[in-house]
Amino acid sequence: MNGIPEKMSSFKKWLIAGRPWALPASAIPVLFGSSLAATVGWVKLEVGLLLLTLLAMALLHTAANMFSDVVDWKRGLDRVATPSSGAIVRGLLSEQQVLAGSLLLFVAGMVPGLVLVYLRGILILYIGIIGIILGAAYPWLKAVALGDLVVFINFGLLGSLGAWVVQTGQFSWLPVLWAVPQGMLVVAILQANNWRDMRNDRERNVITFAALCGDRSSKFYYGMLIFGSLGLMIGFVLVPRIFKLDFPALPLTVLLVVMALPAALQLWSRARKYHQPEANLEFLALDGATANYNLIFGLLAVAGLWLAWLLKIL
């Protein structure tokens, strides 16, 4: 079965189905939004609420990924195993099993979400409903080149905003605006995946944004997402200060994200070799490498926020 050992524990099969390597895409915006609330909004960080938020996001994210795998399999997509493939493609679980697991996780993810609604207010419910609808509709929206927009909203903007509201109890545009770079990196993960799969997608009338762009434009779009997110985060720190704008600036310590530049350059080097057969394995795994970069970038941004908080209280 695609090189997978026949004797494999059920736990490992479901671990592959859940693709936990993808979870930083939903966890980082939550950590970022919660950190913003504590370090910029100056509210006391409620660790219990943060953990509930992370749990809800992880369960719903995994559920959406597994549901997408089922829909893609039914459409005849993703028939060849890649480093990031789920359990259906690898022949470890049936589509019925993964669908059942997905529905169970959707229900499980709603439980901590409803607890947060009870504790922090109705706005959390609205954010959650939008997120669940977009997550469930993703397989069909992806087919008409709207997948990038869905993950940008869900994992970038809504993740940060929801975490902010959980901690503060109030709406603000700041966690939405400042989460844009992180949202761009989540789109970059998807772009790496869709760029790799675009020929197979086209054959089955699934038109992702990568398929619309083609190879050359996909490469530059990917580069824009990787380097543009870094430039935008730097801009949120420096532009209001340089031009003395009447608008909040991110703390100077958030410039720690510059330390991610070498990793960004490595990703760009891999992306530029998409047409070289000897670099094929690197290109196939570009989505996983981008997910790792997203984690590094996000943790540096969060560290920068808490460093600024620490310097203020000392």
Short mmCIF file of C-alpha atoms in Angstrom, two decimals:
data_model
loop_
_atom_site.label_atom_id
_atom_site.label_comp_id
_atom_site.label_asym_id
_atom_site.label_seq_id
_atom_site.Cartn_x
_atom_site.Cartn_y
_atom_site.Cartn_z
CA MET A 1 0.00 0.00 0.00
CA ASN A 2 2.12 2.84 -1.30
CA GLY A 3 5.13 1.57 0.64
CA ILE A 4 3.37 1.74 4.03
CA PRO A 5 3.97 -1.27 6.27
CA GLU A 6 0.90 -3.48 6.57
CA LYS A 7 1.34 -3.86 10.35
CA MET A 8 0.64 -0.42 11.75
CA SER A 9 -1.19 0.52 14.92
CA SER A 10 -4.61 2.14 14.68
CA PHE A 11 -3.24 5.11 16.61
CA LYS A 12 -0.56 5.76 14.00
CA LYS A 13 -3.07 5.39 11.16
CA TRP A 14 -5.33 8.00 12.73
CA LEU A 15 -2.31 10.19 13.47
CA ILE A 16 -1.51 10.16 9.75
CA ALA A 17 -5.16 10.87 8.95
CA GLY A 18 -5.12 13.86 11.30
CA ARG A 19 -1.84 15.30 9.96
CA PRO A 20 -0.76 16.98 13.21
CA TRP A 21 2.14 18.67 11.38
CA ALA A 22 -0.48 21.08 10.00
CA LEU A 23 -1.72 22.23 13.42
CA PRO A 24 0.72 25.16 13.82
CA ALA A 25 -1.28 26.86 11.05
CA SER A 26 -4.21 27.15 13.46
CA ALA A 27 -2.27 27.27 16.75
CA ILE A 28 0.02 30.18 15.93
CA PRO A 29 -2.77 32.72 15.22
CA VAL A 30 -4.36 31.75 18.56
CA LEU A 31 -1.06 32.24 20.40
CA PHE A 32 -0.49 35.52 18.55
CA GLY A 33 -3.95 36.92 19.24
CA SER A 34 -3.83 35.86 22.90
CA SER A 35 -0.37 37.39 23.28
CA LEU A 36 -1.54 40.62 21.69
CA ALA A 37 -4.38 40.81 24.19
CA ALA A 38 -1.99 40.38 27.12
CA THR A 39 0.93 42.50 25.90
CA VAL A 40 -0.76 45.23 23.85
CA GLY A 41 -4.29 45.09 25.30
CA TRP A 42 -2.83 44.68 28.80
CA VAL A 43 -5.38 42.20 30.08
CA LYS A 44 -4.40 39.31 32.32
CA LEU A 45 -3.71 36.25 30.20
CA GLU A 46 -6.22 33.54 31.12
CA VAL A 47 -4.21 30.38 30.47
CA GLY A 48 -7.22 28.11 30.89
CA LEU A 49 -9.15 30.02 28.23
CA LEU A 50 -6.09 29.94 25.96
CA LEU A 51 -5.87 26.17 26.27
CA LEU A 52 -9.60 25.80 25.53
CA THR A 53 -9.17 27.99 22.44
CA LEU A 54 -6.21 25.94 21.23
CA LEU A 55 -8.15 22.71 21.79
CA ALA A 56 -11.18 23.93 19.86
CA MET A 57 -9.03 25.16 16.96
CA ALA A 58 -6.98 21.94 16.82
CA LEU A 59 -10.05 19.70 16.76
CA LEU A 60 -11.90 21.78 14.16
CA HIS A 61 -8.78 22.18 12.00
CA THR A 62 -8.15 18.43 12.02
CA ALA A 63 -11.81 17.74 11.28
CA ALA A 64 -11.74 20.10 8.30
CA ASN A 65 -8.54 18.54 6.95
CA MET A 66 -9.95 15.03 7.17
CA PHE A 67 -13.24 16.09 5.58
CA SER A 68 -11.31 17.72 2.74
CA ASP A 69 -9.36 14.48 2.24
CA VAL A 70 -12.63 12.57 1.87
CA VAL A 71 -14.05 15.00 -0.68
CA ASP A 72 -10.79 15.08 -2.66
CA TRP A 73 -10.67 11.28 -2.72
CA LYS A 74 -14.24 11.07 -4.02
CA ARG A 75 -13.29 13.51 -6.78
CA GLY A 76 -10.32 11.40 -7.80
CA LEU A 77 -7.74 13.86 -6.47
CA ASP A 78 -4.62 13.08 -4.41
CA ARG A 79 -4.30 9.50 -5.65
CA VAL A 80 -0.50 9.49 -5.34
CA ALA A 81 0.99 9.54 -1.84
CA THR A 82 3.20 12.53 -0.97
CA PRO A 83 5.07 13.35 2.26
CA SER A 84 1.98 15.21 3.52
CA SER A 85 -0.71 12.79 2.34
CA GLY A 86 -3.43 11.56 4.66
CA ALA A 87 -4.51 8.02 5.48
CA ILE A 88 -6.96 7.48 2.61
CA VAL A 89 -4.38 8.04 -0.12
CA ARG A 90 -1.95 5.72 1.65
CA GLY A 91 -4.57 3.00 1.92
CA LEU A 92 -4.54 2.98 5.73
CA LEU A 93 -8.17 3.93 6.35
CA SER A 94 -11.29 3.91 4.20
CA GLU A 95 -13.06 7.09 3.16
CA GLN A 96 -16.02 6.08 5.36
CA GLN A 97 -13.77 5.76 8.40
CA VAL A 98 -12.14 9.14 7.81
CA LEU A 99 -15.52 10.79 7.20
CA ALA A 100 -16.84 9.38 10.48
CA GLY A 101 -13.70 10.56 12.27
CA SER A 102 -14.07 14.01 10.74
CA LEU A 103 -17.70 14.39 11.87
CA LEU A 104 -16.79 13.21 15.35
CA LEU A 105 -14.01 15.81 15.56
CA PHE A 106 -16.33 18.58 14.35
CA VAL A 107 -18.70 17.75 17.20
CA ALA A 108 -15.84 17.43 19.69
CA GLY A 109 -14.43 20.80 18.61
CA MET A 110 -17.77 22.50 19.21
CA VAL A 111 -17.76 21.49 22.89
CA PRO A 112 -14.85 23.72 24.06
CA GLY A 113 -16.11 26.34 21.61
CA LEU A 114 -19.52 26.45 23.31
CA VAL A 115 -17.82 26.62 26.71
CA LEU A 116 -15.97 29.71 25.48
CA VAL A 117 -19.23 31.21 24.24
CA TYR A 118 -20.76 30.68 27.68
CA LEU A 119 -17.75 32.20 29.43
CA ARG A 120 -16.85 35.05 27.06
CA GLY A 121 -19.95 36.02 25.10
CA ILE A 122 -21.93 35.64 21.89
CA LEU A 123 -19.25 37.18 19.64
CA ILE A 124 -17.24 33.96 20.00
CA LEU A 125 -20.23 32.05 18.62
CA TYR A 126 -20.40 34.23 15.50
CA ILE A 127 -16.67 33.86 14.87
CA GLY A 128 -16.90 30.11 15.39
CA ILE A 129 -19.88 29.68 13.07
CA ILE A 130 -18.12 31.56 10.27
CA GLY A 131 -15.00 29.46 10.79
CA ILE A 132 -16.86 26.13 10.75
CA ILE A 133 -18.85 27.04 7.64
CA LEU A 134 -15.73 28.10 5.77
CA GLY A 135 -13.85 25.01 6.92
CA ALA A 136 -16.60 22.63 5.84
CA ALA A 137 -17.07 24.41 2.50
CA TYR A 138 -13.34 24.56 1.78
CA PRO A 139 -13.17 21.55 -0.62
CA TRP A 140 -15.71 23.16 -2.94
CA LEU A 141 -14.36 26.70 -2.59
CA LYS A 142 -10.87 25.41 -3.36
CA ALA A 143 -12.16 24.04 -6.66
CA VAL A 144 -13.10 27.57 -7.79
CA ALA A 145 -9.82 29.22 -6.70
CA LEU A 146 -11.16 30.50 -3.36
CA GLY A 147 -9.23 28.15 -1.10
CA ASP A 148 -6.50 30.70 -0.46
CA LEU A 149 -9.06 33.24 0.75
CA VAL A 150 -10.68 30.67 3.06
CA VAL A 151 -7.47 29.69 4.85
CA PHE A 152 -6.38 33.34 5.04
CA ILE A 153 -9.61 34.26 6.82
CA ASN A 154 -9.93 31.14 8.96
CA PHE A 155 -6.39 30.53 10.15
CA GLY A 156 -5.02 34.04 9.95
CA LEU A 157 -7.69 36.62 10.76
CA LEU A 158 -10.39 34.69 12.62
CA GLY A 159 -7.88 32.70 14.68
CA SER A 160 -6.20 35.84 15.98
CA LEU A 161 -9.44 37.78 16.43
CA GLY A 162 -11.14 34.90 18.22
CA ALA A 163 -8.23 34.50 20.62
CA TRP A 164 -8.23 38.26 21.29
CA VAL A 165 -11.97 38.26 22.02
CA VAL A 166 -11.63 35.23 24.32
CA GLN A 167 -9.05 37.11 26.41
CA THR A 168 -10.51 40.63 26.29
CA GLY A 169 -14.23 40.05 25.72
CA GLN A 170 -14.17 42.83 23.11
CA PHE A 171 -13.83 43.25 19.35
CA SER A 172 -10.86 45.10 17.87
CA TRP A 173 -9.45 45.50 14.37
CA LEU A 174 -5.86 45.37 15.65
CA PRO A 175 -5.61 41.56 15.99
CA VAL A 176 -7.17 41.27 12.53
CA LEU A 177 -4.76 43.68 10.87
CA TRP A 178 -1.64 42.47 12.66
CA ALA A 179 -2.50 38.83 11.87
CA VAL A 180 -2.31 39.45 8.10
CA PRO A 181 1.37 38.33 7.82
CA GLN A 182 0.57 35.09 9.64
CA GLY A 183 -2.42 34.56 7.38
CA MET A 184 -0.19 35.03 4.34
CA LEU A 185 2.10 32.26 5.57
CA VAL A 186 -0.82 29.85 5.99
CA VAL A 187 -1.77 30.68 2.39
CA ALA A 188 1.84 29.95 1.42
CA ILE A 189 1.49 26.44 2.88
CA LEU A 190 -1.61 25.88 0.75
CA GLN A 191 0.05 27.42 -2.29
CA ALA A 192 2.98 25.00 -2.01
CA ASN A 193 0.51 22.11 -1.86
CA ASN A 194 -1.68 23.30 -4.75
CA TRP A 195 1.30 24.26 -6.89
CA ARG A 196 2.60 20.70 -6.60
CA ASP A 197 -0.84 19.21 -7.39
CA MET A 198 -2.11 21.66 -9.99
CA ARG A 199 -1.75 19.40 -13.05
CA ASN A 200 -3.67 16.61 -11.37
CA ASP A 201 -6.27 19.14 -10.19
CA ARG A 202 -6.73 20.58 -13.67
CA GLU A 203 -7.36 17.13 -15.13
CA ARG A 204 -10.30 16.79 -12.75
CA ASN A 205 -11.66 20.31 -13.28
CA VAL A 206 -10.47 21.59 -9.91
CA ILE A 207 -9.15 25.09 -10.54
CA THR A 208 -7.09 26.22 -7.58
CA PHE A 209 -5.44 29.62 -7.53
CA ALA A 210 -2.12 27.91 -8.28
CA ALA A 211 -3.70 26.28 -11.34
CA LEU A 212 -4.86 29.70 -12.53
CA CYS A 213 -1.38 31.11 -12.07
CA GLY A 214 0.66 28.34 -13.70
CA ASP A 215 4.21 27.45 -12.70
CA ARG A 216 5.96 30.78 -13.28
CA SER A 217 3.36 32.98 -11.59
CA SER A 218 2.94 30.42 -8.79
CA LYS A 219 6.63 30.76 -8.00
CA PHE A 220 6.40 34.54 -7.68
CA TYR A 221 3.13 34.35 -5.75
CA TYR A 222 4.79 31.97 -3.29
CA GLY A 223 7.76 34.32 -2.94
CA MET A 224 5.44 37.28 -2.37
CA LEU A 225 3.70 35.39 0.45
CA ILE A 226 6.97 34.36 2.12
CA PHE A 227 8.83 37.67 1.87
CA GLY A 228 5.76 39.93 1.87
CA SER A 229 4.65 38.59 5.24
CA LEU A 230 8.07 39.40 6.69
CA GLY A 231 8.09 42.87 5.15
CA LEU A 232 4.56 43.61 6.35
CA MET A 233 5.36 42.60 9.92
CA ILE A 234 8.40 44.88 9.87
CA GLY A 235 6.17 47.62 8.47
CA PHE A 236 3.69 47.25 11.34
CA VAL A 237 6.60 47.91 13.70
CA LEU A 238 8.40 50.73 11.89
CA VAL A 239 6.00 52.65 9.63
CA PRO A 240 3.84 54.25 12.38
CA ARG A 241 7.03 55.29 14.18
CA ILE A 242 8.90 56.63 11.14
CA PHE A 243 5.94 58.60 9.79
CA LYS A 244 4.59 59.48 13.26
CA LEU A 245 1.16 58.10 12.41
CA ASP A 246 -1.73 58.29 14.84
CA PHE A 247 -2.00 54.52 14.77
CA PRO A 248 -0.64 51.83 17.12
CA ALA A 249 2.64 50.19 16.19
CA LEU A 250 3.73 46.71 17.12
CA PRO A 251 6.51 46.68 19.73
CA LEU A 252 10.05 47.09 18.43
CA THR A 253 10.94 43.68 19.84
CA VAL A 254 8.66 42.05 17.24
CA LEU A 255 11.53 42.72 14.84
CA LEU A 256 12.77 39.37 16.12
CA VAL A 257 10.94 37.97 13.08
CA VAL A 258 13.90 39.15 10.98
CA MET A 259 15.71 36.11 12.37
CA ALA A 260 13.45 33.99 10.15
CA LEU A 261 14.96 35.49 6.98
CA PRO A 262 17.56 32.72 6.43
CA ALA A 263 14.81 30.09 6.60
CA ALA A 264 12.74 32.15 4.15
CA LEU A 265 15.67 32.25 1.74
CA GLN A 266 16.01 28.48 1.98
CA LEU A 267 12.33 28.05 1.08
CA TRP A 268 12.74 30.39 -1.88
CA SER A 269 15.74 28.41 -3.08
CA ARG A 270 13.67 25.22 -2.97
CA ALA A 271 10.75 26.86 -4.76
CA ARG A 272 12.98 28.13 -7.58
CA LYS A 273 14.08 24.56 -8.33
CA TYR A 274 10.55 23.30 -9.02
CA HIS A 275 11.46 22.43 -12.63
CA GLN A 276 14.65 20.52 -11.79
CA PRO A 277 14.17 16.71 -11.56
CA GLU A 278 16.99 16.31 -9.06
CA ALA A 279 15.16 18.65 -6.64
CA ASN A 280 11.81 16.89 -7.01
CA LEU A 281 11.67 15.52 -3.46
CA GLU A 282 12.40 18.95 -2.00
CA PHE A 283 9.58 20.44 -4.05
CA LEU A 284 7.15 17.67 -3.07
CA ALA A 285 7.81 18.45 0.59
CA LEU A 286 7.68 22.25 0.15
CA ASP A 287 4.32 22.50 1.92
CA GLY A 288 5.70 20.76 5.02
CA ALA A 289 8.80 22.95 4.98
CA THR A 290 6.59 26.04 4.68
CA ALA A 291 4.54 24.86 7.65
CA ASN A 292 7.76 24.64 9.66
CA TYR A 293 8.69 28.17 8.59
CA ASN A 294 5.24 29.40 9.61
CA LEU A 295 5.87 27.94 13.07
CA ILE A 296 9.29 29.62 13.36
CA PHE A 297 7.97 32.99 12.18
CA GLY A 298 4.96 32.83 14.49
CA LEU A 299 6.95 31.86 17.57
CA LEU A 300 9.41 34.69 16.93
CA ALA A 301 6.52 37.18 16.68
CA VAL A 302 4.98 35.87 19.90
CA ALA A 303 8.37 35.97 21.63
CA GLY A 304 8.79 39.57 20.51
CA LEU A 305 5.45 40.53 22.07
CA TRP A 306 6.29 38.93 25.40
CA LEU A 307 9.78 40.41 25.40
CA ALA A 308 8.26 43.88 25.06
CA TRP A 309 5.86 43.09 27.93
CA LEU A 310 8.74 41.90 30.10
CA LEU A 311 10.81 45.01 29.41
CA LYS A 312 7.87 47.22 30.39
CA ILE A 313 7.27 45.59 33.75
CA LEU A 314 10.95 45.42 34.74
#
